[in-house]
């Protein structure tokens, strides 16, 4: 496989970075080609703006998604976006590696999503979910957080994690653009646990990566389950 890791943590010695490094080493050793976009190291610009376009289809009024599509076709989109798009198009598996911030992704990663998952390539028209522009690719979310595992669930203090807190990312972003979304790997309570507990998370992640082919993707809508107006059949 061609694997792309989108890494979003500001500290090079963090546990989150250790997870990224483990994935890079293990997948490379298994014969896969691995690229890493380390967003903080790249000083990635997270701000979607008119500056992303060398040309404008409508210079009077910015509709960002329409300008994405037009500028991609004209090869006039910002060079940093174009470079990430080439990595994305080549990838069979994309791993999003980050710490959970405020029930969501770090701003720098949200900015990568906003600027790179462009209209006309990743989605558009009726091209979403299993007909999205990135269909045939898999996505894996690997995240760390401060809470304990029992804090997440139907009746837990923070509510559901996969079907609640992570829904905008897993369903509204990754599944929407066509990825097969693998069950996320989660490192719980990381800032507060002892070194031996962190080592166990690394062991668990190593085993998880070794069994990627056996994971069942999460279930999301399929377009043939809906009619032309998107009512359920």
mmCIF file with all atom_site columns, C-alpha atoms in Angstrom:
data_model
loop_
_atom_site.group_PDB
_atom_site.id
_atom_site.type_symbol
_atom_site.label_atom_id
_atom_site.label_alt_id
_atom_site.label_comp_id
_atom_site.label_asym_id
_atom_site.label_entity_id
_atom_site.label_seq_id
_atom_site.pdbx_PDB_ins_code
_atom_site.Cartn_x
_atom_site.Cartn_y
_atom_site.Cartn_z
_atom_site.occupancy
_atom_site.B_iso_or_equiv
_atom_site.pdbx_formal_charge
_atom_site.auth_seq_id
_atom_site.auth_comp_id
_atom_site.auth_asym_id
_atom_site.auth_atom_id
_atom_site.pdbx_PDB_model_num
ATOM 1   C CA . UNK A 1 1   ? 0.000   0.000  0.000   1.00 0.00 ? 1   UNK A CA 1
ATOM 2   C CA . UNK A 1 2   ? 0.814   3.651  -0.263  1.00 0.00 ? 2   UNK A CA 1
ATOM 3   C CA . UNK A 1 3   ? 0.207   5.106  3.195   1.00 0.00 ? 3   UNK A CA 1
ATOM 4   C CA . UNK A 1 4   ? -0.123  8.791  4.036   1.00 0.00 ? 4   UNK A CA 1
ATOM 5   C CA . UNK A 1 5   ? 0.033   9.855  7.686   1.00 0.00 ? 5   UNK A CA 1
ATOM 6   C CA . UNK A 1 6   ? -1.374  13.283 8.526   1.00 0.00 ? 6   UNK A CA 1
ATOM 7   C CA . UNK A 1 7   ? 0.259   14.094 11.853  1.00 0.00 ? 7   UNK A CA 1
ATOM 8   C CA . UNK A 1 8   ? -0.949  17.012 13.975  1.00 0.00 ? 8   UNK A CA 1
ATOM 9   C CA . UNK A 1 9   ? 0.911   17.438 17.264  1.00 0.00 ? 9   UNK A CA 1
ATOM 10  C CA . UNK A 1 10  ? 3.160   20.390 18.158  1.00 0.00 ? 10  UNK A CA 1
ATOM 11  C CA . UNK A 1 11  ? 5.639   18.411 20.297  1.00 0.00 ? 11  UNK A CA 1
ATOM 12  C CA . UNK A 1 12  ? 8.176   16.158 18.583  1.00 0.00 ? 12  UNK A CA 1
ATOM 13  C CA . UNK A 1 13  ? 8.717   14.163 21.809  1.00 0.00 ? 13  UNK A CA 1
ATOM 14  C CA . UNK A 1 14  ? 5.020   13.605 22.498  1.00 0.00 ? 14  UNK A CA 1
ATOM 15  C CA . UNK A 1 15  ? 3.358   10.216 22.868  1.00 0.00 ? 15  UNK A CA 1
ATOM 16  C CA . UNK A 1 16  ? 1.215   11.093 19.885  1.00 0.00 ? 16  UNK A CA 1
ATOM 17  C CA . UNK A 1 17  ? 4.401   11.496 17.847  1.00 0.00 ? 17  UNK A CA 1
ATOM 18  C CA . UNK A 1 18  ? 5.587   8.123  19.143  1.00 0.00 ? 18  UNK A CA 1
ATOM 19  C CA . UNK A 1 19  ? 2.426   6.570  17.695  1.00 0.00 ? 19  UNK A CA 1
ATOM 20  C CA . UNK A 1 20  ? 3.152   8.212  14.345  1.00 0.00 ? 20  UNK A CA 1
ATOM 21  C CA . UNK A 1 21  ? 6.740   6.976  14.382  1.00 0.00 ? 21  UNK A CA 1
ATOM 22  C CA . UNK A 1 22  ? 5.656   3.452  15.296  1.00 0.00 ? 22  UNK A CA 1
ATOM 23  C CA . UNK A 1 23  ? 3.186   3.383  12.404  1.00 0.00 ? 23  UNK A CA 1
ATOM 24  C CA . UNK A 1 24  ? 5.814   4.713  10.001  1.00 0.00 ? 24  UNK A CA 1
ATOM 25  C CA . UNK A 1 25  ? 8.410   2.133  11.036  1.00 0.00 ? 25  UNK A CA 1
ATOM 26  C CA . UNK A 1 26  ? 6.045   -0.838 11.214  1.00 0.00 ? 26  UNK A CA 1
ATOM 27  C CA . UNK A 1 27  ? 4.272   -0.187 7.926   1.00 0.00 ? 27  UNK A CA 1
ATOM 28  C CA . UNK A 1 28  ? 7.569   0.492  6.149   1.00 0.00 ? 28  UNK A CA 1
ATOM 29  C CA . UNK A 1 29  ? 9.016   -2.750 7.527   1.00 0.00 ? 29  UNK A CA 1
ATOM 30  C CA . UNK A 1 30  ? 5.947   -4.565 6.184   1.00 0.00 ? 30  UNK A CA 1
ATOM 31  C CA . UNK A 1 31  ? 6.772   -3.352 2.678   1.00 0.00 ? 31  UNK A CA 1
ATOM 32  C CA . UNK A 1 32  ? 4.410   -0.396 2.405   1.00 0.00 ? 32  UNK A CA 1
ATOM 33  C CA . UNK A 1 33  ? 5.385   3.046  1.119   1.00 0.00 ? 33  UNK A CA 1
ATOM 34  C CA . UNK A 1 34  ? 4.821   5.631  3.859   1.00 0.00 ? 34  UNK A CA 1
ATOM 35  C CA . UNK A 1 35  ? 4.729   9.423  3.611   1.00 0.00 ? 35  UNK A CA 1
ATOM 36  C CA . UNK A 1 36  ? 4.187   11.720 6.599   1.00 0.00 ? 36  UNK A CA 1
ATOM 37  C CA . UNK A 1 37  ? 2.715   15.212 6.467   1.00 0.00 ? 37  UNK A CA 1
ATOM 38  C CA . UNK A 1 38  ? 3.790   16.634 9.823   1.00 0.00 ? 38  UNK A CA 1
ATOM 39  C CA . UNK A 1 39  ? 1.576   19.704 9.845   1.00 0.00 ? 39  UNK A CA 1
ATOM 40  C CA . UNK A 1 40  ? 3.332   21.622 12.626  1.00 0.00 ? 40  UNK A CA 1
ATOM 41  C CA . UNK A 1 41  ? 6.764   20.879 11.187  1.00 0.00 ? 41  UNK A CA 1
ATOM 42  C CA . UNK A 1 42  ? 5.502   22.032 7.780   1.00 0.00 ? 42  UNK A CA 1
ATOM 43  C CA . UNK A 1 43  ? 4.082   25.193 9.350   1.00 0.00 ? 43  UNK A CA 1
ATOM 44  C CA . UNK A 1 44  ? 0.861   24.297 7.553   1.00 0.00 ? 44  UNK A CA 1
ATOM 45  C CA . UNK A 1 45  ? -1.452  27.226 6.883   1.00 0.00 ? 45  UNK A CA 1
ATOM 46  C CA . UNK A 1 46  ? -4.883  26.249 8.280   1.00 0.00 ? 46  UNK A CA 1
ATOM 47  C CA . UNK A 1 47  ? -6.774  29.294 6.984   1.00 0.00 ? 47  UNK A CA 1
ATOM 48  C CA . UNK A 1 48  ? -9.012  28.759 3.954   1.00 0.00 ? 48  UNK A CA 1
ATOM 49  C CA . UNK A 1 49  ? -9.127  32.051 2.064   1.00 0.00 ? 49  UNK A CA 1
ATOM 50  C CA . UNK A 1 50  ? -9.027  33.721 -1.331  1.00 0.00 ? 50  UNK A CA 1
ATOM 51  C CA . UNK A 1 51  ? -5.234  33.510 -1.113  1.00 0.00 ? 51  UNK A CA 1
ATOM 52  C CA . UNK A 1 52  ? -5.560  29.823 -2.015  1.00 0.00 ? 52  UNK A CA 1
ATOM 53  C CA . UNK A 1 53  ? -6.427  30.769 -5.596  1.00 0.00 ? 53  UNK A CA 1
ATOM 54  C CA . UNK A 1 54  ? -4.159  32.284 -8.235  1.00 0.00 ? 54  UNK A CA 1
ATOM 55  C CA . UNK A 1 55  ? -7.195  32.848 -10.450 1.00 0.00 ? 55  UNK A CA 1
ATOM 56  C CA . UNK A 1 56  ? -10.796 33.641 -9.663  1.00 0.00 ? 56  UNK A CA 1
ATOM 57  C CA . UNK A 1 57  ? -13.860 32.417 -11.497 1.00 0.00 ? 57  UNK A CA 1
ATOM 58  C CA . UNK A 1 58  ? -15.806 35.103 -9.659  1.00 0.00 ? 58  UNK A CA 1
ATOM 59  C CA . UNK A 1 59  ? -13.537 37.905 -8.412  1.00 0.00 ? 59  UNK A CA 1
ATOM 60  C CA . UNK A 1 60  ? -16.481 39.791 -6.935  1.00 0.00 ? 60  UNK A CA 1
ATOM 61  C CA . UNK A 1 61  ? -17.737 37.181 -4.466  1.00 0.00 ? 61  UNK A CA 1
ATOM 62  C CA . UNK A 1 62  ? -15.869 34.255 -2.911  1.00 0.00 ? 62  UNK A CA 1
ATOM 63  C CA . UNK A 1 63  ? -17.598 30.894 -2.933  1.00 0.00 ? 63  UNK A CA 1
ATOM 64  C CA . UNK A 1 64  ? -14.694 28.838 -1.636  1.00 0.00 ? 64  UNK A CA 1
ATOM 65  C CA . UNK A 1 65  ? -15.826 25.402 -2.860  1.00 0.00 ? 65  UNK A CA 1
ATOM 66  C CA . UNK A 1 66  ? -16.511 26.663 -6.396  1.00 0.00 ? 66  UNK A CA 1
ATOM 67  C CA . UNK A 1 67  ? -13.129 28.384 -6.552  1.00 0.00 ? 67  UNK A CA 1
ATOM 68  C CA . UNK A 1 68  ? -11.481 25.171 -5.330  1.00 0.00 ? 68  UNK A CA 1
ATOM 69  C CA . UNK A 1 69  ? -12.952 23.294 -8.245  1.00 0.00 ? 69  UNK A CA 1
ATOM 70  C CA . UNK A 1 70  ? -12.136 25.986 -10.808 1.00 0.00 ? 70  UNK A CA 1
ATOM 71  C CA . UNK A 1 71  ? -8.573  26.576 -9.625  1.00 0.00 ? 71  UNK A CA 1
ATOM 72  C CA . UNK A 1 72  ? -7.801  22.866 -9.482  1.00 0.00 ? 72  UNK A CA 1
ATOM 73  C CA . UNK A 1 73  ? -8.934  22.525 -13.103 1.00 0.00 ? 73  UNK A CA 1
ATOM 74  C CA . UNK A 1 74  ? -6.819  25.555 -14.069 1.00 0.00 ? 74  UNK A CA 1
ATOM 75  C CA . UNK A 1 75  ? -3.802  24.276 -12.083 1.00 0.00 ? 75  UNK A CA 1
ATOM 76  C CA . UNK A 1 76  ? -3.958  27.543 -10.195 1.00 0.00 ? 76  UNK A CA 1
ATOM 77  C CA . UNK A 1 77  ? -4.606  26.294 -6.661  1.00 0.00 ? 77  UNK A CA 1
ATOM 78  C CA . UNK A 1 78  ? -2.083  27.131 -3.917  1.00 0.00 ? 78  UNK A CA 1
ATOM 79  C CA . UNK A 1 79  ? 1.109   25.020 -4.164  1.00 0.00 ? 79  UNK A CA 1
ATOM 80  C CA . UNK A 1 80  ? 0.828   23.641 -0.616  1.00 0.00 ? 80  UNK A CA 1
ATOM 81  C CA . UNK A 1 81  ? -2.689  22.369 -1.345  1.00 0.00 ? 81  UNK A CA 1
ATOM 82  C CA . UNK A 1 82  ? -1.628  20.905 -4.679  1.00 0.00 ? 82  UNK A CA 1
ATOM 83  C CA . UNK A 1 83  ? 1.245   19.013 -3.023  1.00 0.00 ? 83  UNK A CA 1
ATOM 84  C CA . UNK A 1 84  ? -1.044  17.488 -0.379  1.00 0.00 ? 84  UNK A CA 1
ATOM 85  C CA . UNK A 1 85  ? -3.587  16.544 -3.026  1.00 0.00 ? 85  UNK A CA 1
ATOM 86  C CA . UNK A 1 86  ? -0.951  14.578 -4.936  1.00 0.00 ? 86  UNK A CA 1
ATOM 87  C CA . UNK A 1 87  ? -0.058  12.673 -1.761  1.00 0.00 ? 87  UNK A CA 1
ATOM 88  C CA . UNK A 1 88  ? -3.736  12.048 -1.071  1.00 0.00 ? 88  UNK A CA 1
ATOM 89  C CA . UNK A 1 89  ? -4.484  10.819 -4.575  1.00 0.00 ? 89  UNK A CA 1
ATOM 90  C CA . UNK A 1 90  ? -1.582  8.349  -4.399  1.00 0.00 ? 90  UNK A CA 1
ATOM 91  C CA . UNK A 1 91  ? -2.559  6.960  -0.985  1.00 0.00 ? 91  UNK A CA 1
ATOM 92  C CA . UNK A 1 92  ? -4.402  3.698  -0.391  1.00 0.00 ? 92  UNK A CA 1
ATOM 93  C CA . UNK A 1 93  ? -4.597  4.338  3.352   1.00 0.00 ? 93  UNK A CA 1
ATOM 94  C CA . UNK A 1 94  ? -4.610  7.695  5.149   1.00 0.00 ? 94  UNK A CA 1
ATOM 95  C CA . UNK A 1 95  ? -3.915  7.754  8.886   1.00 0.00 ? 95  UNK A CA 1
ATOM 96  C CA . UNK A 1 96  ? -4.995  10.868 10.783  1.00 0.00 ? 96  UNK A CA 1
ATOM 97  C CA . UNK A 1 97  ? -2.829  11.047 13.912  1.00 0.00 ? 97  UNK A CA 1
ATOM 98  C CA . UNK A 1 98  ? -3.687  13.701 16.496  1.00 0.00 ? 98  UNK A CA 1
ATOM 99  C CA . UNK A 1 99  ? -4.652  14.551 20.101  1.00 0.00 ? 99  UNK A CA 1
ATOM 100 C CA . UNK A 1 100 ? -8.319  15.292 20.740  1.00 0.00 ? 100 UNK A CA 1
ATOM 101 C CA . UNK A 1 101 ? -8.909  19.013 21.345  1.00 0.00 ? 101 UNK A CA 1
ATOM 102 C CA . UNK A 1 102 ? -12.289 20.145 22.671  1.00 0.00 ? 102 UNK A CA 1
ATOM 103 C CA . UNK A 1 103 ? -14.172 17.102 21.314  1.00 0.00 ? 103 UNK A CA 1
ATOM 104 C CA . UNK A 1 104 ? -12.599 17.720 17.921  1.00 0.00 ? 104 UNK A CA 1
ATOM 105 C CA . UNK A 1 105 ? -9.401  17.859 15.887  1.00 0.00 ? 105 UNK A CA 1
ATOM 106 C CA . UNK A 1 106 ? -6.641  20.456 16.356  1.00 0.00 ? 106 UNK A CA 1
ATOM 107 C CA . UNK A 1 107 ? -7.223  23.623 14.333  1.00 0.00 ? 107 UNK A CA 1
ATOM 108 C CA . UNK A 1 108 ? -4.223  22.899 12.117  1.00 0.00 ? 108 UNK A CA 1
ATOM 109 C CA . UNK A 1 109 ? -5.747  19.549 11.098  1.00 0.00 ? 109 UNK A CA 1
ATOM 110 C CA . UNK A 1 110 ? -9.175  21.116 10.532  1.00 0.00 ? 110 UNK A CA 1
ATOM 111 C CA . UNK A 1 111 ? -7.410  23.562 8.235   1.00 0.00 ? 111 UNK A CA 1
ATOM 112 C CA . UNK A 1 112 ? -5.860  20.686 6.285   1.00 0.00 ? 112 UNK A CA 1
ATOM 113 C CA . UNK A 1 113 ? -9.318  19.171 5.868   1.00 0.00 ? 113 UNK A CA 1
ATOM 114 C CA . UNK A 1 114 ? -10.849 22.496 4.803   1.00 0.00 ? 114 UNK A CA 1
ATOM 115 C CA . UNK A 1 115 ? -8.167  23.278 2.235   1.00 0.00 ? 115 UNK A CA 1
ATOM 116 C CA . UNK A 1 116 ? -7.210  19.839 0.868   1.00 0.00 ? 116 UNK A CA 1
ATOM 117 C CA . UNK A 1 117 ? -10.479 17.915 0.603   1.00 0.00 ? 117 UNK A CA 1
ATOM 118 C CA . UNK A 1 118 ? -11.522 20.029 -2.334  1.00 0.00 ? 118 UNK A CA 1
ATOM 119 C CA . UNK A 1 119 ? -14.743 20.197 -4.252  1.00 0.00 ? 119 UNK A CA 1
ATOM 120 C CA . UNK A 1 120 ? -14.609 18.519 -7.649  1.00 0.00 ? 120 UNK A CA 1
ATOM 121 C CA . UNK A 1 121 ? -11.931 16.034 -6.589  1.00 0.00 ? 121 UNK A CA 1
ATOM 122 C CA . UNK A 1 122 ? -13.016 14.670 -3.219  1.00 0.00 ? 122 UNK A CA 1
ATOM 123 C CA . UNK A 1 123 ? -16.751 15.306 -3.497  1.00 0.00 ? 123 UNK A CA 1
ATOM 124 C CA . UNK A 1 124 ? -19.321 17.192 -5.554  1.00 0.00 ? 124 UNK A CA 1
ATOM 125 C CA . UNK A 1 125 ? -22.788 16.742 -6.976  1.00 0.00 ? 125 UNK A CA 1
ATOM 126 C CA . UNK A 1 126 ? -23.995 13.287 -5.991  1.00 0.00 ? 126 UNK A CA 1
ATOM 127 C CA . UNK A 1 127 ? -20.435 12.079 -5.379  1.00 0.00 ? 127 UNK A CA 1
ATOM 128 C CA . UNK A 1 128 ? -20.401 11.400 -1.672  1.00 0.00 ? 128 UNK A CA 1
ATOM 129 C CA . UNK A 1 129 ? -20.330 8.485  0.770   1.00 0.00 ? 129 UNK A CA 1
ATOM 130 C CA . UNK A 1 130 ? -19.596 5.299  -1.202  1.00 0.00 ? 130 UNK A CA 1
ATOM 131 C CA . UNK A 1 131 ? -19.589 7.336  -4.428  1.00 0.00 ? 131 UNK A CA 1
ATOM 132 C CA . UNK A 1 132 ? -17.252 10.027 -3.082  1.00 0.00 ? 132 UNK A CA 1
ATOM 133 C CA . UNK A 1 133 ? -14.149 11.081 -4.913  1.00 0.00 ? 133 UNK A CA 1
ATOM 134 C CA . UNK A 1 134 ? -11.885 9.116  -2.564  1.00 0.00 ? 134 UNK A CA 1
ATOM 135 C CA . UNK A 1 135 ? -13.744 5.808  -2.815  1.00 0.00 ? 135 UNK A CA 1
ATOM 136 C CA . UNK A 1 136 ? -11.434 2.808  -2.812  1.00 0.00 ? 136 UNK A CA 1
ATOM 137 C CA . UNK A 1 137 ? -9.212  4.387  -0.152  1.00 0.00 ? 137 UNK A CA 1
ATOM 138 C CA . UNK A 1 138 ? -9.228  3.635  3.568   1.00 0.00 ? 138 UNK A CA 1
ATOM 139 C CA . UNK A 1 139 ? -8.934  6.072  6.469   1.00 0.00 ? 139 UNK A CA 1
ATOM 140 C CA . UNK A 1 140 ? -7.810  5.398  10.018  1.00 0.00 ? 140 UNK A CA 1
ATOM 141 C CA . UNK A 1 141 ? -8.081  7.854  12.900  1.00 0.00 ? 141 UNK A CA 1
ATOM 142 C CA . UNK A 1 142 ? -5.427  7.381  15.584  1.00 0.00 ? 142 UNK A CA 1
ATOM 143 C CA . UNK A 1 143 ? -5.954  9.737  18.489  1.00 0.00 ? 143 UNK A CA 1
ATOM 144 C CA . UNK A 1 144 ? -4.924  10.358 22.054  1.00 0.00 ? 144 UNK A CA 1
ATOM 145 C CA . UNK A 1 145 ? -7.003  12.008 24.759  1.00 0.00 ? 145 UNK A CA 1
ATOM 146 C CA . UNK A 1 146 ? -6.973  12.782 28.442  1.00 0.00 ? 146 UNK A CA 1
ATOM 147 C CA . UNK A 1 147 ? -10.183 11.062 29.528  1.00 0.00 ? 147 UNK A CA 1
ATOM 148 C CA . UNK A 1 148 ? -10.492 7.524  30.846  1.00 0.00 ? 148 UNK A CA 1
ATOM 149 C CA . UNK A 1 149 ? -12.275 4.888  28.781  1.00 0.00 ? 149 UNK A CA 1
ATOM 150 C CA . UNK A 1 150 ? -15.251 4.689  31.145  1.00 0.00 ? 150 UNK A CA 1
ATOM 151 C CA . UNK A 1 151 ? -15.987 8.384  30.526  1.00 0.00 ? 151 UNK A CA 1
ATOM 152 C CA . UNK A 1 152 ? -17.213 7.589  27.001  1.00 0.00 ? 152 UNK A CA 1
ATOM 153 C CA . UNK A 1 153 ? -20.337 5.632  26.138  1.00 0.00 ? 153 UNK A CA 1
ATOM 154 C CA . UNK A 1 154 ? -24.114 5.862  25.910  1.00 0.00 ? 154 UNK A CA 1
ATOM 155 C CA . UNK A 1 155 ? -24.632 6.851  29.551  1.00 0.00 ? 155 UNK A CA 1
ATOM 156 C CA . UNK A 1 156 ? -21.119 8.102  30.284  1.00 0.00 ? 156 UNK A CA 1
ATOM 157 C CA . UNK A 1 157 ? -20.229 11.642 31.298  1.00 0.00 ? 157 UNK A CA 1
ATOM 158 C CA . UNK A 1 158 ? -18.958 12.628 27.810  1.00 0.00 ? 158 UNK A CA 1
ATOM 159 C CA . UNK A 1 159 ? -21.382 10.560 25.761  1.00 0.00 ? 159 UNK A CA 1
ATOM 160 C CA . UNK A 1 160 ? -20.586 8.355  22.784  1.00 0.00 ? 160 UNK A CA 1
ATOM 161 C CA . UNK A 1 161 ? -17.138 8.702  21.263  1.00 0.00 ? 161 UNK A CA 1
ATOM 162 C CA . UNK A 1 162 ? -17.314 7.008  17.848  1.00 0.00 ? 162 UNK A CA 1
ATOM 163 C CA . UNK A 1 163 ? -21.011 7.695  17.163  1.00 0.00 ? 163 UNK A CA 1
ATOM 164 C CA . UNK A 1 164 ? -21.066 11.014 18.986  1.00 0.00 ? 164 UNK A CA 1
ATOM 165 C CA . UNK A 1 165 ? -17.978 13.077 19.529  1.00 0.00 ? 165 UNK A CA 1
ATOM 166 C CA . UNK A 1 166 ? -16.139 11.790 16.441  1.00 0.00 ? 166 UNK A CA 1
ATOM 167 C CA . UNK A 1 167 ? -19.182 11.731 14.153  1.00 0.00 ? 167 UNK A CA 1
ATOM 168 C CA . UNK A 1 168 ? -18.352 15.009 12.342  1.00 0.00 ? 168 UNK A CA 1
ATOM 169 C CA . UNK A 1 169 ? -14.925 13.613 11.443  1.00 0.00 ? 169 UNK A CA 1
ATOM 170 C CA . UNK A 1 170 ? -15.687 9.951  10.804  1.00 0.00 ? 170 UNK A CA 1
ATOM 171 C CA . UNK A 1 171 ? -18.998 10.362 9.018   1.00 0.00 ? 171 UNK A CA 1
ATOM 172 C CA . UNK A 1 172 ? -19.296 14.010 8.040   1.00 0.00 ? 172 UNK A CA 1
ATOM 173 C CA . UNK A 1 173 ? -15.781 14.214 6.611   1.00 0.00 ? 173 UNK A CA 1
ATOM 174 C CA . UNK A 1 174 ? -14.044 10.907 5.928   1.00 0.00 ? 174 UNK A CA 1
ATOM 175 C CA . UNK A 1 175 ? -17.016 8.728  4.973   1.00 0.00 ? 175 UNK A CA 1
ATOM 176 C CA . UNK A 1 176 ? -18.569 11.654 3.108   1.00 0.00 ? 176 UNK A CA 1
ATOM 177 C CA . UNK A 1 177 ? -15.661 11.945 0.668   1.00 0.00 ? 177 UNK A CA 1
ATOM 178 C CA . UNK A 1 178 ? -15.677 8.205  0.016   1.00 0.00 ? 178 UNK A CA 1
ATOM 179 C CA . UNK A 1 179 ? -13.177 6.702  2.432   1.00 0.00 ? 179 UNK A CA 1
ATOM 180 C CA . UNK A 1 180 ? -13.801 3.296  3.937   1.00 0.00 ? 180 UNK A CA 1
ATOM 181 C CA . UNK A 1 181 ? -13.444 4.337  7.575   1.00 0.00 ? 181 UNK A CA 1
ATOM 182 C CA . UNK A 1 182 ? -11.701 1.854  9.842   1.00 0.00 ? 182 UNK A CA 1
ATOM 183 C CA . UNK A 1 183 ? -12.537 1.707  13.570  1.00 0.00 ? 183 UNK A CA 1
ATOM 184 C CA . UNK A 1 184 ? -10.387 4.354  15.275  1.00 0.00 ? 184 UNK A CA 1
ATOM 185 C CA . UNK A 1 185 ? -7.475  3.526  17.537  1.00 0.00 ? 185 UNK A CA 1
ATOM 186 C CA . UNK A 1 186 ? -7.699  5.474  20.782  1.00 0.00 ? 186 UNK A CA 1
ATOM 187 C CA . UNK A 1 187 ? -5.101  6.020  23.465  1.00 0.00 ? 187 UNK A CA 1
ATOM 188 C CA . UNK A 1 188 ? -6.964  6.933  26.659  1.00 0.00 ? 188 UNK A CA 1
ATOM 189 C CA . UNK A 1 189 ? -5.804  9.081  29.607  1.00 0.00 ? 189 UNK A CA 1
ATOM 190 C CA . UNK A 1 190 ? -2.374  9.498  28.021  1.00 0.00 ? 190 UNK A CA 1
ATOM 191 C CA . UNK A 1 191 ? -1.132  12.602 29.914  1.00 0.00 ? 191 UNK A CA 1
ATOM 192 C CA . UNK A 1 192 ? -1.727  10.953 33.285  1.00 0.00 ? 192 UNK A CA 1
ATOM 193 C CA . UNK A 1 193 ? -0.703  7.304  32.996  1.00 0.00 ? 193 UNK A CA 1
ATOM 194 C CA . UNK A 1 194 ? 2.581   5.661  33.929  1.00 0.00 ? 194 UNK A CA 1
ATOM 195 C CA . UNK A 1 195 ? 5.272   4.802  31.347  1.00 0.00 ? 195 UNK A CA 1
ATOM 196 C CA . UNK A 1 196 ? 4.398   1.108  31.435  1.00 0.00 ? 196 UNK A CA 1
ATOM 197 C CA . UNK A 1 197 ? 0.777   1.932  30.543  1.00 0.00 ? 197 UNK A CA 1
ATOM 198 C CA . UNK A 1 198 ? 1.968   4.006  27.604  1.00 0.00 ? 198 UNK A CA 1
ATOM 199 C CA . UNK A 1 199 ? 4.151   1.117  26.498  1.00 0.00 ? 199 UNK A CA 1
ATOM 200 C CA . UNK A 1 200 ? 1.076   -1.112 26.535  1.00 0.00 ? 200 UNK A CA 1
ATOM 201 C CA . UNK A 1 201 ? -0.763  1.322  24.263  1.00 0.00 ? 201 UNK A CA 1
ATOM 202 C CA . UNK A 1 202 ? 2.160   1.130  21.828  1.00 0.00 ? 202 UNK A CA 1
ATOM 203 C CA . UNK A 1 203 ? 2.001   -2.670 21.918  1.00 0.00 ? 203 UNK A CA 1
ATOM 204 C CA . UNK A 1 204 ? -1.748  -2.531 21.295  1.00 0.00 ? 204 UNK A CA 1
ATOM 205 C CA . UNK A 1 205 ? -1.240  -0.153 18.374  1.00 0.00 ? 205 UNK A CA 1
ATOM 206 C CA . UNK A 1 206 ? 1.431   -2.404 16.881  1.00 0.00 ? 206 UNK A CA 1
ATOM 207 C CA . UNK A 1 207 ? -1.005  -5.314 17.006  1.00 0.00 ? 207 UNK A CA 1
ATOM 208 C CA . UNK A 1 208 ? -3.769  -3.139 15.586  1.00 0.00 ? 208 UNK A CA 1
ATOM 209 C CA . UNK A 1 209 ? -1.627  -2.126 12.600  1.00 0.00 ? 209 UNK A CA 1
ATOM 210 C CA . UNK A 1 210 ? -0.620  -5.737 12.009  1.00 0.00 ? 210 UNK A CA 1
ATOM 211 C CA . UNK A 1 211 ? -4.284  -6.651 11.587  1.00 0.00 ? 211 UNK A CA 1
ATOM 212 C CA . UNK A 1 212 ? -5.526  -3.812 9.381   1.00 0.00 ? 212 UNK A CA 1
ATOM 213 C CA . UNK A 1 213 ? -6.715  -6.245 6.709   1.00 0.00 ? 213 UNK A CA 1
ATOM 214 C CA . UNK A 1 214 ? -9.002  -7.948 9.220   1.00 0.00 ? 214 UNK A CA 1
ATOM 215 C CA . UNK A 1 215 ? -10.756 -4.799 10.423  1.00 0.00 ? 215 UNK A CA 1
ATOM 216 C CA . UNK A 1 216 ? -14.376 -4.265 9.409   1.00 0.00 ? 216 UNK A CA 1
ATOM 217 C CA . UNK A 1 217 ? -14.989 -0.678 8.232   1.00 0.00 ? 217 UNK A CA 1
ATOM 218 C CA . UNK A 1 218 ? -17.624 1.342  10.056  1.00 0.00 ? 218 UNK A CA 1
ATOM 219 C CA . UNK A 1 219 ? -21.078 1.267  8.473   1.00 0.00 ? 219 UNK A CA 1
ATOM 220 C CA . UNK A 1 220 ? -22.194 4.460  6.737   1.00 0.00 ? 220 UNK A CA 1
ATOM 221 C CA . UNK A 1 221 ? -24.845 5.220  4.084   1.00 0.00 ? 221 UNK A CA 1
ATOM 222 C CA . UNK A 1 222 ? -24.609 3.849  0.562   1.00 0.00 ? 222 UNK A CA 1
ATOM 223 C CA . UNK A 1 223 ? -26.023 5.873  -2.286  1.00 0.00 ? 223 UNK A CA 1
ATOM 224 C CA . UNK A 1 224 ? -28.028 2.992  -3.754  1.00 0.00 ? 224 UNK A CA 1
ATOM 225 C CA . UNK A 1 225 ? -30.074 2.963  -0.535  1.00 0.00 ? 225 UNK A CA 1
ATOM 226 C CA . UNK A 1 226 ? -31.547 6.348  -1.520  1.00 0.00 ? 226 UNK A CA 1
ATOM 227 C CA . UNK A 1 227 ? -33.508 7.659  -4.498  1.00 0.00 ? 227 UNK A CA 1
ATOM 228 C CA . UNK A 1 228 ? -32.603 10.530 -6.812  1.00 0.00 ? 228 UNK A CA 1
ATOM 229 C CA . UNK A 1 229 ? -33.858 13.088 -4.260  1.00 0.00 ? 229 UNK A CA 1
ATOM 230 C CA . UNK A 1 230 ? -31.992 11.324 -1.438  1.00 0.00 ? 230 UNK A CA 1
ATOM 231 C CA . UNK A 1 231 ? -35.056 9.920  0.251   1.00 0.00 ? 231 UNK A CA 1
ATOM 232 C CA . UNK A 1 232 ? -34.526 6.401  1.647   1.00 0.00 ? 232 UNK A CA 1
ATOM 233 C CA . UNK A 1 233 ? -35.793 3.735  -0.742  1.00 0.00 ? 233 UNK A CA 1
#
